[in-house]
Short mmCIF file of C-alpha atoms in Angstrom, two decimals:
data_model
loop_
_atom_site.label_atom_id
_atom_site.label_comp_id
_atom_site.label_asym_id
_atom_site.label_seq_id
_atom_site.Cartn_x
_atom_site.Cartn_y
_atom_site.Cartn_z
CA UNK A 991 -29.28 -7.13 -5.97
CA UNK A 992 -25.29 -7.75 -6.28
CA UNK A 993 -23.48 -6.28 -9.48
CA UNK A 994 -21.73 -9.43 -10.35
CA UNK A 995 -19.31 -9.04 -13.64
CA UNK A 996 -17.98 -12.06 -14.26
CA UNK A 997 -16.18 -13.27 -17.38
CA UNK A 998 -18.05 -15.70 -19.96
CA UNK A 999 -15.98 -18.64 -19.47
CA UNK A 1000 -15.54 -18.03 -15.37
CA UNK A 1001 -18.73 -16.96 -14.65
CA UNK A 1002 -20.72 -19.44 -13.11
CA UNK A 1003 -17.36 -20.74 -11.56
CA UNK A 1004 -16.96 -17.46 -9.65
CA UNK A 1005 -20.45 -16.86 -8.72
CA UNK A 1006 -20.85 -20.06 -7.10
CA UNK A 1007 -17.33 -18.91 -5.13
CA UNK A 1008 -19.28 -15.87 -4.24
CA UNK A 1009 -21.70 -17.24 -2.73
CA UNK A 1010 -20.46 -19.55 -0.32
CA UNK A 1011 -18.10 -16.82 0.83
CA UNK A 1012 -19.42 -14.31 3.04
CA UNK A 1013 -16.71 -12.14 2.98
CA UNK A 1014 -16.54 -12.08 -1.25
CA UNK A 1015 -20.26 -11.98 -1.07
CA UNK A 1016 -20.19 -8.34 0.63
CA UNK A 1017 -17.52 -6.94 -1.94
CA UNK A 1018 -20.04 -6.56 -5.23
CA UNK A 1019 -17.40 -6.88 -7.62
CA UNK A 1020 -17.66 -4.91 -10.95
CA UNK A 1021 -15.18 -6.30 -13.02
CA UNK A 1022 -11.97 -5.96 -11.24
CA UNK A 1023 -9.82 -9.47 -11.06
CA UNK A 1024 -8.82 -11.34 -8.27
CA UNK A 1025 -6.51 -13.90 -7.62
CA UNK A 1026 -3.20 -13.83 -10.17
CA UNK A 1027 -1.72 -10.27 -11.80
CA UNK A 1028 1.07 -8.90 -13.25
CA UNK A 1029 3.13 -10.18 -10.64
CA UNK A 1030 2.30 -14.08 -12.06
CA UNK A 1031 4.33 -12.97 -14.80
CA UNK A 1032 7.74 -12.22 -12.50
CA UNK A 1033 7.71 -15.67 -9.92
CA UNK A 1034 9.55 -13.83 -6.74
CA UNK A 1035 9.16 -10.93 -8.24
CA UNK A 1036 11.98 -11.19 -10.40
CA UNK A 1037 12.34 -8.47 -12.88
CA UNK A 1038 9.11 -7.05 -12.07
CA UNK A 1039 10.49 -3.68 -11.56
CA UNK A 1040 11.61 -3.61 -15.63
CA UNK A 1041 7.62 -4.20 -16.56
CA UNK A 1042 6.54 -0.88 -17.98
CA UNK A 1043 3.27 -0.80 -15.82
CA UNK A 1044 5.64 -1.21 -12.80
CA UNK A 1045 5.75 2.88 -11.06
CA UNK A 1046 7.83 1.83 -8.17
CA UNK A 1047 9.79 -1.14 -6.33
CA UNK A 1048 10.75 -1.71 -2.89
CA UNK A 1049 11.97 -5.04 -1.60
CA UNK A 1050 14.27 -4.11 0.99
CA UNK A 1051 17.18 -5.94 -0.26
CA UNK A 1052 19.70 -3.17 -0.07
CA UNK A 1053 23.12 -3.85 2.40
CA UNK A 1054 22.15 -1.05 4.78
CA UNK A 1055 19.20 1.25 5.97
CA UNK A 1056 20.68 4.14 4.45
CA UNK A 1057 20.80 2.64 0.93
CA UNK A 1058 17.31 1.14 1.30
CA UNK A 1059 15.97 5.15 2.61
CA UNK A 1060 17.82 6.59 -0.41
CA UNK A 1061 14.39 5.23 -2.79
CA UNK A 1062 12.61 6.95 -0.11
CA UNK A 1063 11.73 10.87 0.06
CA UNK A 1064 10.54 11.33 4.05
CA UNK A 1065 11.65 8.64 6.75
CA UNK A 1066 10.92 8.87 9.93
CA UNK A 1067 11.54 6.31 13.22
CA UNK A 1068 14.90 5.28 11.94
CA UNK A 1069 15.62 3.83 15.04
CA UNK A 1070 12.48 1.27 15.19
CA UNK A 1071 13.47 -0.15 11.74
CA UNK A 1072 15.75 -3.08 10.90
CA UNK A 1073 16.62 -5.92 8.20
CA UNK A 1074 14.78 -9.07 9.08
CA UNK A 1075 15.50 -12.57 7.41
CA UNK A 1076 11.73 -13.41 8.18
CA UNK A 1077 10.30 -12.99 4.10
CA UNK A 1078 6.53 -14.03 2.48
CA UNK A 1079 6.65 -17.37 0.95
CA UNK A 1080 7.59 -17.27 -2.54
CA UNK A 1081 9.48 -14.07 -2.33
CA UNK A 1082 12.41 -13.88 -3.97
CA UNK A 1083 14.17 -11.75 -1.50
CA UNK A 1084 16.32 -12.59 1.55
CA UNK A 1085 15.08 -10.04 3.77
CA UNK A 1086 12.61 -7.65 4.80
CA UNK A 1087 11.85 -4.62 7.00
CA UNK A 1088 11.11 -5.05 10.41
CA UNK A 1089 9.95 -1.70 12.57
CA UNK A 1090 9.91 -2.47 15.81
CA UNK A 1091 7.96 0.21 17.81
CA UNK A 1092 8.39 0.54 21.91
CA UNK A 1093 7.77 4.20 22.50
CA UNK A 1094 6.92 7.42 20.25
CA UNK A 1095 6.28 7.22 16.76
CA UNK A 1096 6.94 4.27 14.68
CA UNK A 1097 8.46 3.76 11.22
CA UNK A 1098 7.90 5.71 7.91
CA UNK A 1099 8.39 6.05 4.37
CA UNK A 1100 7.02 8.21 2.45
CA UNK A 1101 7.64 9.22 -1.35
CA UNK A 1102 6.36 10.37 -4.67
CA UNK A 1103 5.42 8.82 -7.68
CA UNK A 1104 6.54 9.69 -10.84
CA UNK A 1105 5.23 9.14 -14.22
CA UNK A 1106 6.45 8.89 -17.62
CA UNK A 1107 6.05 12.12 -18.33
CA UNK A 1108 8.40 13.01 -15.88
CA UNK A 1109 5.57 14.56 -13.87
CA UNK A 1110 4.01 13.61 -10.38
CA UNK A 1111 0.94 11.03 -10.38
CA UNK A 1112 -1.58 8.81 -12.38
CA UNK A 1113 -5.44 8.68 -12.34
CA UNK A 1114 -5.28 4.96 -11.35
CA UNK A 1115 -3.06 3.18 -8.76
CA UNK A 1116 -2.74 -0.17 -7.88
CA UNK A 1117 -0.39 -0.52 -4.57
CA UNK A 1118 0.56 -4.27 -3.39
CA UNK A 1119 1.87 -4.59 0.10
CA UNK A 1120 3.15 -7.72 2.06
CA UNK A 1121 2.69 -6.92 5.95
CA UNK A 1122 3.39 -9.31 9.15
CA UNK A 1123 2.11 -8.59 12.70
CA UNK A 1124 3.93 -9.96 15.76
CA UNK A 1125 1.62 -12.51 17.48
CA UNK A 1126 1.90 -9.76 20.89
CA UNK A 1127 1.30 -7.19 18.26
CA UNK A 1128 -0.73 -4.59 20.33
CA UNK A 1129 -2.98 -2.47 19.21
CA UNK A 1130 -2.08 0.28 16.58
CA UNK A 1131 -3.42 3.92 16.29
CA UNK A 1132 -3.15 4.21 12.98
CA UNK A 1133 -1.37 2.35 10.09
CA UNK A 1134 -0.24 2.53 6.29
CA UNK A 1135 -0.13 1.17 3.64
CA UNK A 1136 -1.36 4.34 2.15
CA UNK A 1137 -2.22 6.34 -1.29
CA UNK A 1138 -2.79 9.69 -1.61
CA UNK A 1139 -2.39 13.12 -3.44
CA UNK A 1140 -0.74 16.68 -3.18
CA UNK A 1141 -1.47 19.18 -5.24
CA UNK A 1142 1.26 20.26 -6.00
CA UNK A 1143 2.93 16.72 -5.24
CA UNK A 1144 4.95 17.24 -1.83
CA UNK A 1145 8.00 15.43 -0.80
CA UNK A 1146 6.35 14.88 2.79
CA UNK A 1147 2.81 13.92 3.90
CA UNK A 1148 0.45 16.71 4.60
CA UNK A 1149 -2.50 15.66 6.28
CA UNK A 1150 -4.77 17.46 8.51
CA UNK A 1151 -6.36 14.90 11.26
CA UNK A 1152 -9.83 15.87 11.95
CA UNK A 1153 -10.00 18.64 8.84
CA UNK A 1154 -11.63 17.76 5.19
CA UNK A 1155 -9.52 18.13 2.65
CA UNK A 1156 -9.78 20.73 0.19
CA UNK A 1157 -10.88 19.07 -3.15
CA UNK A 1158 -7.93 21.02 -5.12
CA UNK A 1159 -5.89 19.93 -2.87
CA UNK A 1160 -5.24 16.36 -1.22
CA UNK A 1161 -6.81 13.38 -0.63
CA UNK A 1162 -5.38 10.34 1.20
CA UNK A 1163 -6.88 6.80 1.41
CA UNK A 1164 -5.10 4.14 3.99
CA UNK A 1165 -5.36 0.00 4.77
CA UNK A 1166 -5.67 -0.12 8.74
CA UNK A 1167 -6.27 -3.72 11.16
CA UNK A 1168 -8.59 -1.56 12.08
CA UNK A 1169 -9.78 -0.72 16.15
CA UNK A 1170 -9.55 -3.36 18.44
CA UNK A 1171 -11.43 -5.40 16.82
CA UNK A 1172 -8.74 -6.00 14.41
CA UNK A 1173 -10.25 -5.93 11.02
CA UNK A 1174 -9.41 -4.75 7.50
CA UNK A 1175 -11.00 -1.73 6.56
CA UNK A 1176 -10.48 1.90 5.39
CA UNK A 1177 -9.17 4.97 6.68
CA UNK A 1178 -9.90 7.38 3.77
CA UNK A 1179 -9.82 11.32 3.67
CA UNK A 1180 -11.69 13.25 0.83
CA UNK A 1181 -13.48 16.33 0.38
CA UNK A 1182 -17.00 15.02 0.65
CA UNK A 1183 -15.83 12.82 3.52
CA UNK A 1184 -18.57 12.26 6.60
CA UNK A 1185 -18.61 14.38 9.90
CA UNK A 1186 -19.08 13.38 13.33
CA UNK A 1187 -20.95 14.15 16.31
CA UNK A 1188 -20.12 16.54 18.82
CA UNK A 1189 -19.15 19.06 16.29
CA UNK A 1190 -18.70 17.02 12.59
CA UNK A 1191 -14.93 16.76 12.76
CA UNK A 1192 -14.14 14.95 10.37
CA UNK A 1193 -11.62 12.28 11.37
CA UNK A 1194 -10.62 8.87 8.61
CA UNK A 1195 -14.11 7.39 6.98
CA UNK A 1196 -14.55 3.64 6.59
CA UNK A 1197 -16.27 1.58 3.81
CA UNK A 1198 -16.49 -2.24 5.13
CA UNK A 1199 -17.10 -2.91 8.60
CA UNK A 1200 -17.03 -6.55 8.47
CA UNK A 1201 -16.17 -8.44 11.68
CA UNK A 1202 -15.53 -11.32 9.88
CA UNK A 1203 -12.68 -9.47 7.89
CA UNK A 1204 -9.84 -10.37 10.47
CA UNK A 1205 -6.32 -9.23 10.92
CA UNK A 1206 -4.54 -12.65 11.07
CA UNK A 1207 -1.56 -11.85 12.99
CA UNK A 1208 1.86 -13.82 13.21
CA UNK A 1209 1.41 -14.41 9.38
CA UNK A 1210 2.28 -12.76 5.48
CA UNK A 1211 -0.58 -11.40 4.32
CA UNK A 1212 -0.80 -9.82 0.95
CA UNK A 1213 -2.85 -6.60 1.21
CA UNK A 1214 -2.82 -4.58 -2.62
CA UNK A 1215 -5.37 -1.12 -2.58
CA UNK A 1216 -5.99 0.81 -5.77
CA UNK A 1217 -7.62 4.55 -5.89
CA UNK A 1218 -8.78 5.64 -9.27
CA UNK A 1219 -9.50 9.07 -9.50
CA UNK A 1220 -13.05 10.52 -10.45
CA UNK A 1221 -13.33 13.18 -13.79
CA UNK A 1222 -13.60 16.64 -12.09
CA UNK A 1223 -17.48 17.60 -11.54
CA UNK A 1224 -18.28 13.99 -11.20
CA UNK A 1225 -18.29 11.77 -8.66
CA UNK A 1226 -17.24 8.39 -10.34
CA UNK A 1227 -14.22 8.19 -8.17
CA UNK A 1228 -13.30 4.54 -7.04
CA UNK A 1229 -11.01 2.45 -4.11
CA UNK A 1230 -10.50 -1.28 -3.92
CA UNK A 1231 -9.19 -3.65 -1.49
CA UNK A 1232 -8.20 -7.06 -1.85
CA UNK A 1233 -6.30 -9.36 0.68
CA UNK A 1234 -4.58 -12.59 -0.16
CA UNK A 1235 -5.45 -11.92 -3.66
CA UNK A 1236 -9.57 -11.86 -2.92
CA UNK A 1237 -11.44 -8.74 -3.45
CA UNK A 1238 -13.30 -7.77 -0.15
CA UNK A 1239 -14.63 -4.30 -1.36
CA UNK A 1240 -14.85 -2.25 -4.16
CA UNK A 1241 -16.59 1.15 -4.48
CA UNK A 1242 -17.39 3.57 -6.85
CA UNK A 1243 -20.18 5.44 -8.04
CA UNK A 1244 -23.43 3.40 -7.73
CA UNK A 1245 -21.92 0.63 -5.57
CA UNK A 1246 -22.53 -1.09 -3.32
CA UNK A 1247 -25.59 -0.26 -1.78
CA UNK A 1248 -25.26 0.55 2.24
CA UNK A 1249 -26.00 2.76 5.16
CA UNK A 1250 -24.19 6.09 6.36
CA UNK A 1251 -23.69 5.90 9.89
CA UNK A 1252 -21.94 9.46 10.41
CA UNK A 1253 -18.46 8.66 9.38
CA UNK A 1254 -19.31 5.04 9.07
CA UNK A 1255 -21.05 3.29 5.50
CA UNK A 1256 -22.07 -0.41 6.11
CA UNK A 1257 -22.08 -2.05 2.91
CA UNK A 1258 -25.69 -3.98 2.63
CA UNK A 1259 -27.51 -2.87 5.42
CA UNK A 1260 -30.42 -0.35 5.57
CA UNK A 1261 -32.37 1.07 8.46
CA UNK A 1262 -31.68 4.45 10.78
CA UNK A 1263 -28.48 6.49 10.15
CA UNK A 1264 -26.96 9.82 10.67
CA UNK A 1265 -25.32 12.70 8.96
CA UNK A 1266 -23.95 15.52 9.93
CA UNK A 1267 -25.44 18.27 8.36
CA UNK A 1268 -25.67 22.52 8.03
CA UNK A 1269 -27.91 22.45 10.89
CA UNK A 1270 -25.78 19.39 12.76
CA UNK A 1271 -27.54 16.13 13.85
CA UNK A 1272 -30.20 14.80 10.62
CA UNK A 1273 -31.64 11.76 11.40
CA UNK A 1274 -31.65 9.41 7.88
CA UNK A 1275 -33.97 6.38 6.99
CA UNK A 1276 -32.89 3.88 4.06
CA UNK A 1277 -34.94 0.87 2.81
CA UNK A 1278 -33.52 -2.74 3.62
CA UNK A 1279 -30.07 -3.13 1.75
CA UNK A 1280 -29.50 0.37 2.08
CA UNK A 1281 -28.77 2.87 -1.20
CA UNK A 1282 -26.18 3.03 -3.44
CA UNK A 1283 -22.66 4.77 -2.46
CA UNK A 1284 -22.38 8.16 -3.99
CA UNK A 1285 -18.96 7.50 -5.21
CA UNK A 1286 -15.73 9.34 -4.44
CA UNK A 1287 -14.43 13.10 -5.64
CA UNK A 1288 -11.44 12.46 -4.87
CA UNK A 1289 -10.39 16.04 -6.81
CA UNK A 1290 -12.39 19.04 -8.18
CA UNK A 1291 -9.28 20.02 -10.16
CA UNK A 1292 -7.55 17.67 -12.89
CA UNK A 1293 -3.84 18.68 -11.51
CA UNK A 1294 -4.82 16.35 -8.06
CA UNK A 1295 -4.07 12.99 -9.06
CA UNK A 1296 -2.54 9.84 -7.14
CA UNK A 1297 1.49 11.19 -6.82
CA UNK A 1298 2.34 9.34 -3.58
CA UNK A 1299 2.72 6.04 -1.67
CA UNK A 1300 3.00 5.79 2.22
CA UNK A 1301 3.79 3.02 4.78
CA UNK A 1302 3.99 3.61 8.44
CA UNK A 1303 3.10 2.68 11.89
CA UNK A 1304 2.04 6.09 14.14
CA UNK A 1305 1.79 5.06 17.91
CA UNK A 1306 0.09 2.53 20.00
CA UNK A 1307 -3.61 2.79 21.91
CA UNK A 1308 -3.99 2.32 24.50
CA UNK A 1309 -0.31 3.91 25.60
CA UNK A 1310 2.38 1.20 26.98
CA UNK A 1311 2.61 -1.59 24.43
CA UNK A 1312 4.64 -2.72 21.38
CA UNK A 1313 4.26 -2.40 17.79
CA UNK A 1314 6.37 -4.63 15.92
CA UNK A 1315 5.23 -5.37 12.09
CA UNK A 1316 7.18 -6.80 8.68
CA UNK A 1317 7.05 -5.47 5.02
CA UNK A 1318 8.29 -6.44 1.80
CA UNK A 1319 7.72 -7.08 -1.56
CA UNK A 1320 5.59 -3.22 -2.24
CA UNK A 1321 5.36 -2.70 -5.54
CA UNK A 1322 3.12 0.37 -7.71
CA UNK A 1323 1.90 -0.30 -10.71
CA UNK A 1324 -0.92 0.56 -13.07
CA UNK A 1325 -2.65 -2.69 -13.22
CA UNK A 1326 -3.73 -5.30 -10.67
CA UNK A 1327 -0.46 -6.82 -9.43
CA UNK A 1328 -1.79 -9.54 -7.46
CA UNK A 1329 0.41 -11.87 -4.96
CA UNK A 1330 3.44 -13.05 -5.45
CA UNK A 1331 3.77 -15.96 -8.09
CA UNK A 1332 6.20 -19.39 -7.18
CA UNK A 1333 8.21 -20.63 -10.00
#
């Protein structure tokens, strides 16, 4: 049965929302919002970097590159990226950042976050990105908007394709148009993260796997993430996706219920799966609807927290095509943000 957690005066409002929409329908919210945030307090985001649950602020409206990459720690593909007068409707901007990719690595910025204390990281991040794909977009191997966490915070990514992370460690979590099939899902690192046959490498899980879930390319679209992190020696760890201001999956500890597929869980569905375990191939078998997700230990030390935010574009697959995407309006906060609010 779906967790539905609706507010009194809402409630049957939303749940009759839910179910006509198959794609809200397979998200089992718990009580996270949708729709309007923080950012329906700041129309164009105006003055939204001044709230104090704001961490960080990037809107690309500097003069040059080199002003914009001075808010940013790592940068990489200067050469791909440029100043673009193309902007989401209702922004309050006049530009943002276009990284056109034709060969080699694309675009990135990387840096940390900082908190009040004056230390690296939070417990619970909320990251809201606007992204545009070129209509000829081709297909990308691998893609961030991305959280994550260093322990001890690093000025530079370090991730380990194919390796589990060490729970003391890292974790990283990213948004990817995933395959080339072009849908939203996960690409999420942890230290309980699934293996894979030949040998159960261990390459980015995913959570969703919902065809309908489409990359729309040639448009805005408003993707926002948050990671919360679990209390060490639990596993009540949680991650959250919403696009266009809907929440398409939530999960945590509990929630939803779904099938393990190796690397792979499949919200709602039950049947014949695989793990990789000790001895290498185990065979599982769930009842219909599948069981409840374990939840995610994201740490098994309290000093690993969420201390960084990442956006890039890697390379293309298959080899000889171009990569050309649009951000703007990111913004880190502690709360929902949502998208961004018209006067």
């Amino acid at each position: 049965m779906k967790r539905l957690v609706l507010s009194t005066t809402l409630g049957f409002l939303a749940l009759g929302l839910l179910m006509e929409d198959p794609i809200a329908a397979r998200a089992e919210p718990t009580g996270l919002p949708e729709g309007p945030g923080l950012a329906r307090k700041y129309p164009g985001d105006a003055g939204i970097d001044k709230d104090t649950n704001v961490v960080f602020v990037e809107n690309f409206e500097e003069d040059s590159l080199a002003g914009m990459c001075k808010r940013w720690e790592d940068i990489g593909g200067r050469e791909t990226m440029s100043f673009s007068e193309d902007v989401p409707a209702g922004s309050g901007g006049k530009r943002s950042l276009m990284t056109d990719r034709q060969k080699g690595s694309g675009a990135k910025l990387y840096r940390r976050l900082k908190n009040e204390a004056g230390g690296w990281g939070y417990d619970q991040v909320f990251a809201r990105y606007y992204v545009k794909f070129a209509l000829d977009c081709g297909e990308i191997h691998h893609f961030g908007t991305n959280l994550g966490g260093n322990n001890p915070a690093t000025r530079w990514p370090m991730v380990s394709a194919g390796n589990r992370p060490d729970g003391a460690k890292s974790f990283w979590s990213g948004i990817e148009p995933y395959g080339s099939a072009w849908v939203w899902d996960y690409y999420t690192y942890w230290c309980e993260m699934r293996g894979s046959p030949p040998r159960g490498r261990t390459w980015g899980n995913s959570f969703i796997r919902n065809p309908d879930l489409n990359v729309q390319r040639g448009r805005w679209i408003c993707v926002e993430q948050m990671v919360k992190m679990n209390d060490v020696g639990d596993t009540n760890g949680e991650q959250a996706l919403w696009i266009d201001g809907k929440l398409v999956s939530h999960l945590g500890k509990g929630f939803p219920k779904g099938l393990w597929t190796w690397d792979k869980f499949s919200p709602g569905k039950g049947g014949k799966g695989f793990r990789w375990g000790a001895d290498g191939r185990e065979g599982l078998r769930v009842p219909e609807g599948g069981t409840p997700f374990e939840g995610f230990r994201w740490r098994t030390v309290k000093e690993l927290n969420v201390n960084y935010v990442w956006i890039y574009v890697y390379t293309q697959k298959p080899a000889g095509h171009r990569i050309k995407v649009w951000f703007d309006d990111v913004v880190v906060a502690r709360t929902y943000i949502g998208p961004l609010a018209r006067e």
